[in-house]
XYZ file of C-alpha atoms in Angstrom:
619
model
C -1.272 -2.411 39.821
C -3.411 -5.513 39.333
C -5.458 -3.797 36.616
C -2.257 -2.635 34.927
C -0.933 -6.218 34.899
C -4.224 -7.568 33.497
C -4.041 -5.042 30.665
C -0.492 -6.118 29.988
C -1.614 -9.765 29.723
C -4.359 -8.766 27.294
C -1.748 -7.092 25.108
C 0.429 -10.217 25.180
C -2.540 -12.358 24.149
C -3.317 -10.053 21.225
C 0.324 -10.245 20.190
C 0.094 -13.999 19.566
C -2.038 -13.803 16.418
C -0.301 -10.616 15.272
C 3.120 -12.252 15.593
C 2.017 -15.291 13.585
C 0.773 -13.124 10.730
C 3.796 -10.794 10.869
C 6.302 -13.655 10.971
C 4.739 -15.096 7.831
C 5.042 -11.773 6.021
C 8.620 -11.371 7.240
C 9.564 -14.801 5.874
C 7.971 -14.101 2.508
C 9.640 -10.737 2.101
C 13.017 -11.986 3.305
C 13.200 -14.703 0.658
C 11.055 -13.596 -2.281
C 11.297 -9.786 -1.751
C 7.546 -9.595 -2.378
C 5.732 -6.755 -0.638
C 2.674 -8.957 -0.194
C -0.434 -6.820 0.210
C -2.529 -10.009 -0.011
C -1.122 -11.362 3.263
C -4.143 -10.035 5.135
C -6.381 -11.942 2.715
C -4.836 -15.245 3.804
C -5.394 -14.173 7.414
C -9.067 -13.605 6.557
C -9.259 -16.937 4.730
C -7.793 -18.609 7.812
C -10.609 -17.187 9.921
C -13.394 -18.273 7.532
C -11.929 -21.709 6.824
C -11.260 -22.167 10.540
C -14.792 -21.286 11.670
C -16.215 -23.596 8.999
C -14.062 -26.529 10.115
C -14.809 -25.839 13.786
C -18.521 -26.124 13.044
C -17.938 -29.507 11.414
C -15.369 -31.094 13.731
C -16.608 -31.781 17.287
C -15.053 -31.189 20.687
C -11.643 -29.987 21.812
C -9.815 -32.220 19.329
C -11.958 -30.823 16.545
C -11.283 -27.222 17.628
C -7.497 -27.533 17.687
C -7.527 -29.911 14.734
C -9.488 -27.315 12.739
C -6.787 -24.739 13.456
C -4.063 -27.105 12.214
C -6.051 -28.049 9.105
C -6.768 -24.380 8.393
C -3.060 -23.641 7.961
C -2.643 -26.587 5.624
C -5.656 -25.648 3.481
C -4.737 -21.972 3.177
C -1.064 -22.841 2.634
C -2.096 -24.998 -0.323
C -4.237 -22.181 -1.725
C -1.315 -19.777 -1.327
C 1.015 -22.177 -3.155
C -1.372 -22.189 -6.117
C -1.545 -18.377 -6.043
C 2.247 -18.138 -6.000
C 2.674 -20.529 -8.935
C -0.100 -19.034 -11.074
C 0.158 -15.323 -10.298
C 3.590 -14.506 -8.866
C 5.987 -17.004 -10.398
C 5.532 -15.634 -13.964
C 6.561 -12.117 -12.841
C 9.547 -12.735 -10.558
C 11.775 -11.105 -13.169
C 9.634 -7.980 -13.148
C 10.486 -5.066 -10.818
C 10.235 -6.145 -7.203
C 7.531 -3.693 -6.221
C 5.634 -4.341 -9.459
C 4.556 -7.586 -7.812
C 2.538 -5.651 -5.257
C 0.099 -4.851 -8.073
C -0.459 -8.574 -8.570
C -1.054 -9.076 -4.851
C -3.587 -6.231 -4.946
C -5.421 -8.145 -7.670
C -5.327 -11.223 -5.435
C -6.935 -9.191 -2.625
C -9.865 -8.247 -4.851
C -10.344 -11.820 -6.066
C -10.257 -13.327 -2.561
C -12.641 -10.665 -1.218
C -15.370 -11.516 -3.688
C -14.749 -15.268 -3.487
C -15.151 -15.059 0.301
C -18.345 -13.040 -0.212
C -19.695 -15.677 -2.618
C -18.842 -18.628 -0.331
C -19.554 -17.296 3.184
C -21.869 -14.345 2.541
C -21.704 -10.792 3.818
C -22.637 -11.475 7.453
C -19.984 -11.748 10.149
C -19.312 -15.217 11.564
C -18.913 -15.541 15.323
C -16.036 -17.745 16.397
C -16.762 -20.617 18.821
C -15.398 -20.642 22.326
C -12.392 -22.857 22.855
C -13.624 -26.069 24.549
C -12.515 -26.253 28.163
C -11.308 -22.657 28.141
C -14.519 -20.768 28.805
C -14.567 -18.223 31.579
C -11.724 -16.443 33.336
C -8.910 -16.970 35.801
C -8.332 -14.317 38.405
C -4.780 -12.987 38.621
C -4.176 -10.561 41.472
C -7.936 -10.294 41.687
C -8.394 -9.207 38.063
C -10.300 -11.452 35.611
C -8.212 -12.678 32.672
C -9.818 -14.931 30.004
C -8.486 -18.466 30.099
C -7.998 -18.462 26.333
C -5.764 -15.383 26.618
C -3.488 -17.241 29.052
C -3.236 -20.175 26.623
C -2.324 -17.825 23.773
C 0.356 -16.193 25.915
C 1.780 -19.603 26.810
C 1.741 -20.722 23.157
C 3.580 -17.720 21.736
C 7.110 -18.597 23.028
C 6.715 -22.114 21.666
C 5.686 -20.726 18.279
C 8.719 -18.439 18.299
C 10.996 -21.333 19.279
C 9.539 -23.576 16.548
C 10.140 -20.917 13.906
C 13.641 -20.244 15.252
C 14.443 -23.959 15.105
C 13.043 -24.227 11.573
C 15.153 -21.316 10.355
C 18.398 -22.092 12.198
C 18.502 -25.883 12.533
C 16.957 -27.358 9.383
C 18.018 -27.562 5.754
C 14.992 -25.522 4.732
C 16.026 -22.853 7.197
C 19.574 -22.788 5.810
C 18.185 -22.299 2.308
C 15.802 -19.605 3.524
C 18.604 -17.683 5.241
C 20.865 -18.107 2.216
C 18.150 -16.858 -0.130
C 17.605 -13.884 2.146
C 21.287 -12.967 1.832
C 21.976 -13.822 -1.820
C 19.303 -15.364 -4.028
C 21.565 -15.506 -7.079
C 24.182 -17.542 -5.250
C 21.532 -19.995 -4.021
C 20.464 -20.534 -7.610
C 24.073 -20.949 -8.750
C 24.499 -23.739 -6.177
C 21.769 -25.755 -7.847
C 18.858 -24.992 -5.512
C 15.495 -24.880 -7.254
C 14.531 -21.307 -6.421
C 11.026 -21.662 -7.842
C 10.035 -24.373 -5.397
C 11.860 -22.656 -2.541
C 9.846 -19.498 -3.185
C 6.621 -21.521 -3.412
C 7.355 -23.333 -0.169
C 8.206 -20.141 1.712
C 5.144 -18.335 0.349
C 2.918 -21.259 1.382
C 4.501 -21.413 4.851
C 4.175 -17.666 5.402
C 0.530 -17.729 4.289
C -0.166 -20.737 6.519
C 1.202 -18.757 9.475
C -1.195 -15.948 8.593
C -4.061 -18.439 8.411
C -3.163 -19.897 11.813
C -3.203 -16.357 13.178
C -6.701 -15.842 11.744
C -7.961 -19.136 13.169
C -6.425 -18.601 16.618
C -8.171 -15.263 17.071
C -11.647 -16.709 16.307
C -12.715 -17.119 19.967
C -11.757 -13.462 20.493
C -13.111 -11.820 17.356
C -14.813 -14.036 14.775
C -14.546 -13.677 10.984
C -15.638 -10.855 8.698
C -14.868 -9.520 5.230
C -12.942 -6.483 6.514
C -10.347 -8.516 8.400
C -7.807 -8.349 5.598
C -7.611 -4.558 5.506
C -7.916 -4.222 9.276
C -4.847 -6.400 9.934
C -2.507 -5.619 7.048
C -1.494 -2.154 8.265
C -0.589 -3.445 11.722
C 1.303 -6.388 10.225
C 3.457 -4.179 8.010
C 4.143 -1.884 10.959
C 5.257 -4.835 13.105
C 7.519 -6.231 10.374
C 9.125 -2.845 9.717
C 9.619 -1.991 13.384
C 11.190 -5.376 14.021
C 13.299 -5.229 10.869
C 12.369 -6.750 7.521
C 13.146 -10.478 7.586
C 13.842 -10.672 11.351
C 11.572 -13.114 13.235
C 12.804 -12.093 16.727
C 12.301 -8.480 15.695
C 8.751 -9.262 14.565
C 8.068 -10.908 17.936
C 9.356 -7.921 19.913
C 7.449 -5.472 17.705
C 4.205 -7.494 17.921
C 4.383 -7.456 21.721
C 5.261 -3.754 21.751
C 2.446 -2.704 19.415
C -0.187 -4.955 21.020
C 0.586 -3.840 24.563
C 0.702 -0.163 23.586
C -2.634 -0.466 21.776
C -4.290 -1.984 24.850
C -3.043 0.801 27.100
C -3.834 3.377 24.416
C -7.474 2.264 24.291
C -7.678 2.538 28.084
C -5.820 5.762 28.780
C -5.662 7.702 25.491
C -8.377 6.444 23.123
C -7.784 9.274 20.644
C -4.350 7.827 19.917
C -5.440 4.359 18.872
C -5.854 5.252 15.186
C -2.227 6.285 14.771
C -0.327 5.059 17.827
C 1.428 2.220 16.030
C 2.382 4.516 13.141
C 3.822 7.051 15.580
C 5.893 4.287 17.174
C 7.064 3.122 13.744
C 8.053 6.647 12.733
C 10.061 7.120 15.937
C 11.818 3.755 15.539
C 12.706 4.362 11.886
C 14.009 7.851 12.574
C 16.275 6.476 15.330
C 17.044 3.066 13.764
C 16.509 3.299 9.987
C 16.330 -0.494 9.496
C 14.148 -1.442 12.459
C 15.037 -2.852 15.863
C 16.805 -5.997 14.641
C 16.944 -5.383 10.907
C 19.938 -4.922 8.692
C 20.626 -2.505 5.894
C 18.359 -3.337 3.021
C 19.921 -5.042 0.019
C 19.652 -2.747 -2.969
C 16.594 -3.896 -4.849
C 15.138 -3.081 -8.177
C 12.150 -1.056 -6.919
C 10.901 -0.316 -10.361
C 14.255 -0.423 -12.200
C 15.024 -3.846 -13.607
C 16.982 -5.221 -16.509
C 19.338 -3.193 -18.681
C 19.913 0.461 -17.804
C 17.428 2.840 -19.313
C 18.236 4.648 -22.494
C 18.313 8.429 -21.993
C 14.818 9.886 -22.074
C 14.495 12.334 -24.932
C 11.735 14.883 -25.524
C 9.081 13.875 -28.004
C 10.009 13.730 -31.634
C 7.674 14.686 -34.459
C 5.621 11.476 -34.162
C 5.225 11.825 -30.413
C 4.154 15.453 -30.664
C 1.569 14.524 -33.290
C 0.076 11.833 -31.068
C -0.096 14.157 -28.060
C -1.576 16.971 -30.140
C -4.240 14.648 -31.538
C -5.128 13.430 -28.052
C -5.390 16.988 -26.734
C -7.625 17.971 -29.649
C -9.918 15.041 -28.861
C -10.097 16.091 -25.222
C -10.733 19.715 -26.196
C -13.578 18.690 -28.506
C -15.153 16.305 -25.995
C -17.754 18.772 -24.590
C -19.224 19.175 -28.071
C -20.079 15.466 -28.408
C -20.269 14.107 -24.854
C -23.024 14.287 -22.262
C -22.588 15.673 -18.769
C -21.890 12.257 -17.239
C -18.967 11.592 -19.582
C -17.539 15.045 -18.863
C -17.637 14.430 -15.115
C -16.005 11.012 -15.594
C -13.256 12.591 -17.727
C -12.678 15.262 -15.055
C -12.189 12.482 -12.494
C -9.740 10.693 -14.810
C -7.749 13.884 -15.450
C -7.476 14.596 -11.710
C -6.378 11.047 -10.987
C -3.913 11.159 -13.888
C -2.234 14.280 -12.459
C -2.128 12.674 -9.006
C -0.575 9.495 -10.439
C 1.894 11.505 -12.535
C 3.082 13.317 -9.409
C 3.797 9.971 -7.736
C 5.427 8.631 -10.898
C 7.731 11.655 -10.892
C 9.462 10.554 -7.656
C 9.023 6.805 -8.186
C 10.137 6.412 -11.782
C 12.786 9.127 -11.942
C 13.844 9.157 -8.292
C 13.293 5.567 -7.199
C 11.348 6.870 -4.169
C 8.422 4.523 -3.514
C 5.874 6.364 -1.375
C 3.031 4.571 0.409
C 1.639 7.861 1.728
C 1.251 10.107 -1.311
C -2.432 10.667 -0.519
C -1.325 12.974 2.301
C -0.490 15.614 -0.304
C -3.551 15.046 -2.485
C -5.907 15.160 0.476
C -3.801 17.822 2.173
C -4.188 20.148 -0.811
C -7.921 19.478 -0.953
C -8.348 20.182 2.758
C -6.154 23.310 2.616
C -8.438 24.882 0.022
C -11.649 23.639 1.628
C -10.738 24.909 5.102
C -10.152 28.433 3.818
C -13.481 28.476 2.010
C -15.434 26.805 4.834
C -14.109 28.817 7.778
C -13.140 32.188 6.276
C -15.190 32.443 3.055
C -11.969 32.923 1.123
C -12.607 33.381 -2.617
C -12.197 30.197 -4.610
C -9.275 31.597 -6.598
C -7.133 32.303 -3.511
C -8.118 29.068 -1.780
C -7.244 27.115 -4.901
C -3.772 28.683 -5.092
C -3.207 27.751 -1.449
C -3.818 24.037 -2.143
C -0.538 23.233 -3.975
C 1.417 25.607 -1.726
C 0.208 23.900 1.462
C 0.773 20.422 0.007
C 4.287 21.384 -1.083
C 5.174 22.668 2.387
C 3.737 19.496 3.920
C 5.818 17.379 1.521
C 8.914 19.381 2.372
C 8.437 18.706 6.085
C 7.648 15.001 5.690
C 10.366 14.504 3.093
C 13.019 15.943 5.412
C 12.561 12.893 7.647
C 11.817 10.286 4.971
C 14.618 10.752 2.423
C 17.146 9.535 4.987
C 15.767 6.040 4.391
C 15.409 3.897 1.274
C 13.313 1.085 -0.152
C 10.507 -0.356 1.935
C 11.625 1.574 5.030
C 11.211 4.862 3.145
C 7.812 3.712 1.887
C 6.598 2.764 5.359
C 7.776 6.016 6.929
C 5.806 7.981 4.327
C 2.836 5.793 5.232
C 3.283 6.626 8.918
C 3.259 10.374 8.270
C 0.288 9.980 5.940
C -1.656 8.254 8.705
C -0.815 11.099 11.054
C -2.264 13.601 8.568
C -5.347 11.411 8.125
C -5.870 11.171 11.896
C -5.817 14.965 12.197
C -8.493 15.274 9.500
C -10.539 12.458 11.034
C -10.383 13.455 14.712
C -10.071 17.261 14.782
C -13.802 17.756 14.336
C -13.737 21.399 15.374
C -11.595 22.202 12.351
C -12.309 19.523 9.753
C -15.731 18.212 10.917
C -14.242 14.713 11.047
C -15.928 12.052 8.956
C -18.806 14.460 8.199
C -16.380 16.219 5.882
C -16.330 19.768 4.546
C -19.198 20.417 2.144
C -20.492 23.215 -0.097
C -16.987 23.984 -1.384
C -18.050 25.062 -4.853
C -16.041 26.904 -7.529
C -16.444 30.580 -8.362
C -19.494 31.550 -10.470
C -17.413 31.896 -13.616
C -16.429 28.224 -13.253
C -19.770 26.912 -12.053
C -20.700 24.557 -14.857
C -19.548 21.137 -16.069
C -18.195 22.393 -19.401
C -16.358 25.379 -17.916
C -14.894 23.329 -15.097
C -13.946 20.608 -17.547
C -11.751 23.028 -19.512
C -10.358 24.408 -16.244
C -9.402 20.864 -15.196
C -8.043 19.986 -18.632
C -5.732 23.021 -18.739
C -4.375 22.559 -15.215
C -4.064 18.763 -15.277
C -2.366 18.660 -18.675
C -0.262 21.679 -17.747
C 0.857 20.009 -14.500
C 1.802 16.802 -16.305
C 3.741 18.758 -18.945
C 5.597 20.682 -16.221
C 6.640 17.396 -14.617
C 7.832 16.110 -17.997
C 9.806 19.305 -18.570
C 11.505 18.954 -15.169
C 12.436 15.359 -15.960
C 14.052 16.476 -19.228
C 15.883 19.315 -17.447
C 19.296 18.932 -15.737
C 17.465 18.535 -12.425
C 15.711 15.450 -13.785
C 18.993 13.910 -14.901
C 20.477 14.610 -11.461
C 17.472 12.919 -9.871
C 17.891 9.803 -12.023
C 21.630 9.771 -11.351
C 20.898 9.656 -7.614
C 18.497 6.800 -8.231
C 20.838 4.697 -10.378
C 24.157 5.295 -8.608
C 24.090 7.494 -5.503
C 27.818 7.169 -4.789
C 28.893 8.146 -8.281
C 26.382 11.003 -8.274
C 27.811 12.304 -4.995
C 31.331 11.997 -6.419
C 30.242 14.171 -9.349
C 29.132 16.890 -6.939
C 25.391 16.153 -6.870
C 23.796 16.512 -3.454
C 21.554 13.451 -3.865
C 19.476 13.923 -0.715
C 18.819 17.577 -1.457
C 17.761 16.753 -5.015
C 15.447 14.024 -3.701
C 13.947 16.377 -1.128
C 13.222 19.024 -3.776
C 11.705 16.353 -6.044
C 9.556 15.108 -3.153
C 8.309 18.664 -2.577
C 7.561 19.155 -6.297
C 5.569 15.920 -6.317
C 3.677 17.177 -3.279
C 2.862 20.442 -5.044
C 1.439 18.609 -8.061
C -0.526 16.192 -5.883
C -1.887 19.207 -3.988
C -2.848 20.813 -7.302
C -4.817 17.663 -8.153
C -6.435 17.818 -4.707
C -7.406 21.457 -5.229
C -9.066 20.644 -8.558
C -10.806 17.681 -6.919
C -12.371 19.522 -3.995
C -13.997 22.180 -6.187
C -15.106 19.558 -8.706
C -16.914 17.554 -6.005
C -17.889 20.438 -3.736
C -16.697 18.535 -0.688
C -13.817 16.624 0.850
C -13.771 13.795 3.385
C -10.984 11.989 5.275
C -11.238 9.101 2.785
C -9.103 11.182 0.409
C -6.229 10.790 2.894
C -6.594 7.069 3.533
C -4.049 4.368 2.734
C -6.260 3.050 -0.052
C -5.923 6.339 -1.955
C -2.123 6.121 -1.865
C -2.195 2.496 -2.976
C -4.520 3.337 -5.871
C -1.955 5.798 -7.211
C 0.889 3.346 -6.637
C -0.936 0.583 -8.462
C -1.765 2.646 -11.538
C 1.857 3.802 -11.813
C 3.076 0.214 -11.951
C 0.212 -0.829 -14.213
C 1.063 1.914 -16.684
C 4.815 1.332 -16.524
C 7.485 2.737 -14.240
C 10.123 3.274 -16.911
C 7.899 5.376 -19.158
C 6.889 8.949 -18.458
C 3.371 8.250 -19.703
C 2.983 5.271 -17.354
C 1.128 7.045 -14.543
C -1.260 8.817 -16.906
C -2.048 5.685 -18.932
C -2.386 3.533 -15.814
C -4.760 6.028 -14.176
C -6.878 6.249 -17.310
C -6.989 2.467 -17.698
C -7.887 1.639 -14.078
C -10.406 4.481 -13.686
C -12.225 3.516 -16.882
C -12.253 -0.219 -16.162
C -13.303 0.263 -12.550
C -16.117 2.596 -13.569
C -17.684 0.047 -15.881
C -17.066 -2.996 -13.685
C -18.613 -1.519 -10.527
C -21.996 -2.078 -12.144
C -21.514 -5.823 -11.666
C -22.361 -7.633 -8.429
C -18.919 -9.219 -8.069
C -16.960 -6.432 -9.699
C -13.930 -6.877 -7.414
C -13.458 -10.416 -8.683
C -13.505 -9.311 -12.316
C -11.296 -6.266 -11.662
C -8.808 -8.398 -9.734
C -8.599 -10.893 -12.594
C -8.116 -8.041 -15.085
C -5.273 -6.585 -12.996
C -3.605 -9.990 -12.623
C -3.908 -10.624 -16.365
C -2.336 -7.242 -17.196
C 0.508 -7.867 -14.741
C 1.298 -11.319 -16.142
C 0.897 -10.443 -19.813
C 2.536 -7.014 -19.569
C 5.309 -7.260 -16.933
C 6.775 -3.913 -18.032
C 3.446 -2.175 -17.568
C 0.950 -1.245 -20.264
C 3.027 1.470 -21.890
C 6.332 -0.358 -21.495
C 4.962 -3.546 -23.009
C 3.341 -1.710 -25.920
C 6.616 0.111 -26.516
C 8.527 -3.181 -26.563
C 5.955 -4.688 -28.932
C 6.254 -1.678 -31.257
C 10.021 -1.934 -31.187
C 9.868 -5.614 -32.170
C 7.398 -4.907 -34.952
C 9.277 -1.946 -36.414
C 12.778 -3.009 -35.409
C 13.412 0.368 -33.771
C 12.918 2.170 -30.461
C 9.602 3.953 -30.126
C 9.639 7.475 -28.898
C 5.869 7.761 -28.564
C 5.778 6.308 -25.032
C 8.384 8.665 -23.716
């Protein structure tokens, strides 16, 4: 019993920093509606700035003073980021801003590498709090007890700020109705800046407070951001008490999971999130999400028509160039083009449900990697011919999408996105931990194509036919009555239901179709590379596809393809530089600010202004 209680106290101590970071993200989302992927970067900055100040400032006063100063410094940095990067694109689609925050992540990563180096920094012990206290005979670190004691005061301070101050009134009002707050004369720009700075400062304080327990390293941002999003979603987006309850729940469960069921630690919090969202679709203390833009902003879209003569000419010319590429390109360029074509099909499959269905998935890699693993497992374990294994890839991914979609389409917005992420993590954990079947992180290797396809030129044409064919099939579905029903459910679910459209069924079928196409891309990928590893199922893979869709343009059918081509090409050339993340991040931020409708959407608008007519080429 004493050991059980000591473990419980450890979980409560871990919850302190997690709650600080999660409460900051909850505040930012509640007011600005920004899905801030860069929140973990401010947590990491808090750790590095904090350890630097602690080395300079002496004694106990210097230690706690460094923590206070860390929040102020990082809050100021965040305010500059908000004004320079985010403020110019507040009128863009809400989730388009996540692309900008991804660029911020890359910039901060390389800046931290340049300033503090690649080595981990050990955090100093808190003065006067070295050693342990024994509770029921079990040793508990003194610093853990202080963190536990501090957490209720932090929660009370935030509650008082939100409920008893003018700033809190404005924050709550903006959470409910931003337009009304603006109509009442409140300067929304500075309110957003202040809330973003406060939320980032909370993240920085969380990073500084955990220094005596964990130190600072360059992977902190990615290691914390998943847990933070899970806590915010479980608690309910915008609910500080909910974030507190969820932080305690997740931290305590993780501690006991490490002790009693270590295999569960990779996915335990995602399992909890999935269960909570299935039972309570808006989190423990959340409310029904206000209908957001999620990729659809401004005037309603004009009906999407099939290509006219000009559009068909452009596509034909592009296909002829791709068909002639093996005659003029070397092997390296062919392999790079194969990678781009695979990624373009993967991105197009996500764009199909995001642009036409308004379904923002954070876990689309489950179907790409699932298709790759389905084919590879047949070849590796049963020596199935490549042709049969390849056909099984899209089938398996489609069935997986059908099962996951059955649970997910009941939700909407960020809650839908996070539930897809939870299921994706479950699939990843199976591939990572079931070594007897998947060989874990050693991956499945020697998965080569059939002899008649064994060559870069032959496989290039194989990829070109299937990738282009898959994209054209998706375009045909969008132009079919099913596609119009899908967009009707996106734009006005109630009116669509009144017209006799079963919106949820249409969305489920669309989700399955997207899974099939992602699985097709995964099948092409595994035979192109000859291997597959759990990295193809990771969160980063899903976010890559999401980012290129928004970069290319959500409202244009070519957006996913153009975005994938742009990012793959730029990333390929920039990775030769030492600080390539910094340059790539700046490029992404520049594209987001200069082209708020995405690359294709902005070019289409520019063409329309130049010619005085609507362009059909980008459709």
